[in-house]
Amino acid sequence: MTMRHFICMLVLLGAPRVLAQSGGGEAHAPAEDAFALRLGLSARPLIGLSGVSAIRTHTLRDGGWVVADVAPSYRLSRLFAAELGLSAMVPVKDAWGFPDFRLAVTPAARLDAGPVYARIGVPLMFGEGFSLGAQAAVGATLFDRFYVGVIGEANVRDLLGMVGLELGVRFGGPKPRI
């Protein structure tokens, strides 16, 4: 990771606080803690070009990653939160020549509508070179803290995508409102 990437991460971590404090001269005390931490685990089989064949769906036996996420978040409003995820991507099998461990930093925006959530982010992957992608997840929060959802990720440079199940728990922050 270069110094430029490190500075960008620091700016992204501080941006939600600046946005929240830029409400002018309004004085209001937050009723709940705005900071939270998300710990997640997902299995993402690959979908992509296999040699010169057409796009086909694969299982984890064909290739993919098991991903562990740590994502601090800051609640910007009742519905929106900003996240900065750090993901360790462990390969299950060398499907298309991408066998190495990858590390991803993902700035994301999350919409919480009661127990249902949607998250959109831009993963910055480090490993076998730097690559940029797009990520989206939808799911539901169970028992106030646990969540389960479907996550999809696309990487244009490597011509691959991943779709899988994500499970996790959130610590701190407000409880979802129904």
GROMACS .gro file of C-alpha atoms in nm:
model
  178
    1MET     CA    1   0.000   0.000   0.000
    2THR     CA    2   0.142   0.334  -0.099
    3MET     CA    3   0.129   0.652   0.102
    4ARG     CA    4  -0.136   0.787  -0.136
    5HIS     CA    5  -0.366   0.491  -0.060
    6PHE     CA    6  -0.307   0.535   0.314
    7ILE     CA    7  -0.397   0.905   0.298
    8CYS     CA    8  -0.712   0.825   0.098
    9MET     CA    9  -0.818   0.576   0.366
   10LEU     CA   10  -0.768   0.836   0.641
   11VAL     CA   11  -0.971   1.091   0.446
   12LEU     CA   12  -1.252   0.840   0.394
   13LEU     CA   13  -1.259   0.753   0.764
   14GLY     CA   14  -1.287   1.120   0.859
   15ALA     CA   15  -1.536   1.221   0.588
   16PRO     CA   16  -1.852   1.097   0.765
   17ARG     CA   17  -1.772   1.300   1.078
   18VAL     CA   18  -1.715   1.616   0.872
   19LEU     CA   19  -2.042   1.558   0.684
   20ALA     CA   20  -2.232   1.503   1.008
   21GLN     CA   21  -2.088   1.818   1.168
   22SER     CA   22  -2.151   2.038   0.864
   23GLY     CA   23  -2.516   2.089   0.959
   24GLY     CA   24  -2.448   2.456   1.041
   25GLY     CA   25  -2.532   2.595   1.382
   26GLU     CA   26  -2.778   2.322   1.469
   27ALA     CA   27  -2.729   2.183   1.816
   28HIS     CA   28  -2.866   1.837   1.870
   29ALA     CA   29  -2.746   1.557   2.090
   30PRO     CA   30  -2.739   1.217   1.926
   31ALA     CA   31  -2.963   0.971   2.107
   32GLU     CA   32  -2.757   0.670   2.001
   33ASP     CA   33  -2.397   0.595   1.921
   34ALA     CA   34  -2.334   0.667   1.553
   35PHE     CA   35  -2.025   0.447   1.526
   36ALA     CA   36  -2.056   0.073   1.465
   37LEU     CA   37  -1.836  -0.217   1.362
   38ARG     CA   38  -1.938  -0.490   1.118
   39LEU     CA   39  -1.767  -0.829   1.117
   40GLY     CA   40  -1.860  -1.051   0.826
   41LEU     CA   41  -1.779  -1.373   0.648
   42SER     CA   42  -1.879  -1.460   0.293
   43ALA     CA   43  -1.819  -1.730   0.035
   44ARG     CA   44  -1.804  -1.595  -0.320
   45PRO     CA   45  -1.791  -1.845  -0.609
   46LEU     CA   46  -1.667  -1.704  -0.937
   47ILE     CA   47  -1.874  -1.616  -1.242
   48GLY     CA   48  -1.673  -1.516  -1.546
   49LEU     CA   49  -1.505  -1.608  -1.870
   50SER     CA   50  -1.358  -1.956  -1.851
   51GLY     CA   51  -1.095  -1.962  -2.123
   52VAL     CA   52  -1.279  -1.882  -2.445
   53SER     CA   53  -1.609  -2.038  -2.341
   54ALA     CA   54  -1.923  -1.845  -2.263
   55ILE     CA   55  -2.000  -1.703  -1.922
   56ARG     CA   56  -2.092  -1.980  -1.683
   57THR     CA   57  -2.165  -2.017  -1.314
   58HIS     CA   58  -1.913  -2.190  -1.093
   59THR     CA   59  -1.922  -2.333  -0.744
   60LEU     CA   60  -1.649  -2.292  -0.484
   61ARG     CA   61  -1.506  -2.624  -0.612
   62ASP     CA   62  -1.435  -2.446  -0.943
   63GLY     CA   63  -1.284  -2.138  -0.782
   64GLY     CA   64  -1.364  -1.841  -0.567
   65TRP     CA   65  -1.280  -1.671  -0.243
   66VAL     CA   66  -1.378  -1.695   0.119
   67VAL     CA   67  -1.380  -1.339   0.248
   68ALA     CA   68  -1.352  -1.204   0.603
   69ASP     CA   69  -1.462  -0.841   0.649
   70VAL     CA   70  -1.401  -0.584   0.920
   71ALA     CA   71  -1.590  -0.263   0.849
   72PRO     CA   72  -1.618   0.037   1.080
   73SER     CA   73  -1.919   0.252   0.994
   74TYR     CA   74  -2.061   0.589   1.083
   75ARG     CA   75  -2.433   0.664   1.073
   76LEU     CA   76  -2.496   0.980   0.867
   77SER     CA   77  -2.873   0.979   0.919
   78ARG     CA   78  -3.146   0.744   1.029
   79LEU     CA   79  -3.135   0.563   0.692
   80PHE     CA   80  -2.777   0.606   0.567
   81ALA     CA   81  -2.438   0.494   0.695
   82ALA     CA   82  -2.087   0.518   0.549
   83GLU     CA   83  -1.854   0.217   0.579
   84LEU     CA   84  -1.489   0.154   0.512
   85GLY     CA   85  -1.443  -0.221   0.485
   86LEU     CA   86  -1.116  -0.410   0.506
   87SER     CA   87  -1.145  -0.756   0.350
   88ALA     CA   88  -0.908  -1.051   0.354
   89MET     CA   89  -0.981  -1.263   0.047
   90VAL     CA   90  -0.854  -1.620   0.073
   91PRO     CA   91  -0.869  -1.820  -0.253
   92VAL     CA   92  -1.041  -2.158  -0.248
   93LYS     CA   93  -0.893  -2.283  -0.576
   94ASP     CA   94  -0.697  -2.147  -0.870
   95ALA     CA   95  -0.984  -2.109  -1.115
   96TRP     CA   96  -0.840  -1.871  -1.375
   97GLY     CA   97  -0.491  -1.805  -1.254
   98PHE     CA   98  -0.579  -1.581  -0.958
   99PRO     CA   99  -0.451  -1.798  -0.672
  100ASP     CA  100  -0.302  -1.535  -0.445
  101PHE     CA  101  -0.440  -1.391  -0.126
  102ARG     CA  102  -0.592  -1.049  -0.186
  103LEU     CA  103  -0.660  -0.759   0.043
  104ALA     CA  104  -0.944  -0.521  -0.041
  105VAL     CA  105  -1.034  -0.180   0.098
  106THR     CA  106  -1.397  -0.094   0.022
  107PRO     CA  107  -1.552   0.247   0.086
  108ALA     CA  108  -1.929   0.188   0.081
  109ALA     CA  109  -2.266   0.347   0.146
  110ARG     CA  110  -2.534   0.149   0.330
  111LEU     CA  111  -2.909   0.207   0.331
  112ASP     CA  112  -3.094   0.062   0.630
  113ALA     CA  113  -3.472   0.042   0.589
  114GLY     CA  114  -3.590  -0.138   0.900
  115PRO     CA  115  -3.452  -0.490   0.900
  116VAL     CA  116  -3.358  -0.472   0.529
  117TYR     CA  117  -3.027  -0.326   0.413
  118ALA     CA  118  -2.857  -0.248   0.083
  119ARG     CA  119  -2.487  -0.165   0.046
  120ILE     CA  120  -2.295  -0.032  -0.255
  121GLY     CA  121  -1.918   0.000  -0.258
  122VAL     CA  122  -1.604   0.023  -0.468
  123PRO     CA  123  -1.349  -0.244  -0.367
  124LEU     CA  124  -0.985  -0.151  -0.417
  125MET     CA  125  -0.805  -0.486  -0.442
  126PHE     CA  126  -0.440  -0.540  -0.369
  127GLY     CA  127  -0.263  -0.869  -0.435
  128GLU     CA  128  -0.163  -0.965  -0.786
  129GLY     CA  129  -0.154  -0.601  -0.887
  130PHE     CA  130  -0.408  -0.331  -0.811
  131SER     CA  131  -0.762  -0.360  -0.943
  132LEU     CA  132  -1.084  -0.167  -0.902
  133GLY     CA  133  -1.432  -0.316  -0.895
  134ALA     CA  134  -1.793  -0.268  -0.795
  135GLN     CA  135  -1.976  -0.437  -0.509
  136ALA     CA  136  -2.341  -0.456  -0.403
  137ALA     CA  137  -2.513  -0.644  -0.122
  138VAL     CA  138  -2.872  -0.681  -0.004
  139GLY     CA  139  -2.997  -0.863   0.300
  140ALA     CA  140  -3.177  -0.855   0.630
  141THR     CA  141  -3.080  -0.790   0.991
  142LEU     CA  142  -3.190  -1.059   1.236
  143PHE     CA  143  -3.218  -1.027   1.616
  144ASP     CA  144  -3.096  -0.664   1.606
  145ARG     CA  145  -2.730  -0.746   1.535
  146PHE     CA  146  -2.687  -1.045   1.303
  147TYR     CA  147  -2.725  -1.007   0.928
  148VAL     CA  148  -2.754  -1.239   0.630
  149GLY     CA  149  -2.752  -1.135   0.267
  150VAL     CA  150  -2.639  -1.185  -0.089
  151ILE     CA  151  -2.327  -1.006  -0.209
  152GLY     CA  152  -2.209  -0.954  -0.565
  153GLU     CA  153  -1.881  -0.817  -0.689
  154ALA     CA  154  -1.748  -0.742  -1.038
  155ASN     CA  155  -1.391  -0.684  -1.149
  156VAL     CA  156  -1.353  -0.560  -1.506
  157ARG     CA  157  -0.975  -0.600  -1.533
  158ASP     CA  158  -0.986  -0.970  -1.447
  159LEU     CA  159  -1.315  -1.031  -1.634
  160LEU     CA  160  -1.474  -1.199  -1.339
  161GLY     CA  161  -1.755  -1.159  -1.096
  162MET     CA  162  -1.849  -1.320  -0.769
  163VAL     CA  163  -2.190  -1.378  -0.615
  164GLY     CA  164  -2.233  -1.539  -0.278
  165LEU     CA  165  -2.383  -1.547   0.068
  166GLU     CA  166  -2.267  -1.315   0.347
  167LEU     CA  167  -2.318  -1.360   0.720
  168GLY     CA  168  -2.209  -1.135   1.002
  169VAL     CA  169  -2.270  -0.936   1.315
  170ARG     CA  170  -2.274  -0.562   1.392
  171PHE     CA  171  -2.142  -0.418   1.718
  172GLY     CA  172  -2.240  -0.075   1.845
  173GLY     CA  173  -2.448   0.182   1.667
  174PRO     CA  174  -2.825   0.211   1.667
  175LYS     CA  175  -3.050  -0.090   1.644
  176PRO     CA  176  -3.248  -0.125   1.320
  177ARG     CA  177  -3.597   0.021   1.346
  178ILE     CA  178  -3.894  -0.162   1.203
   0.00000   0.00000   0.00000
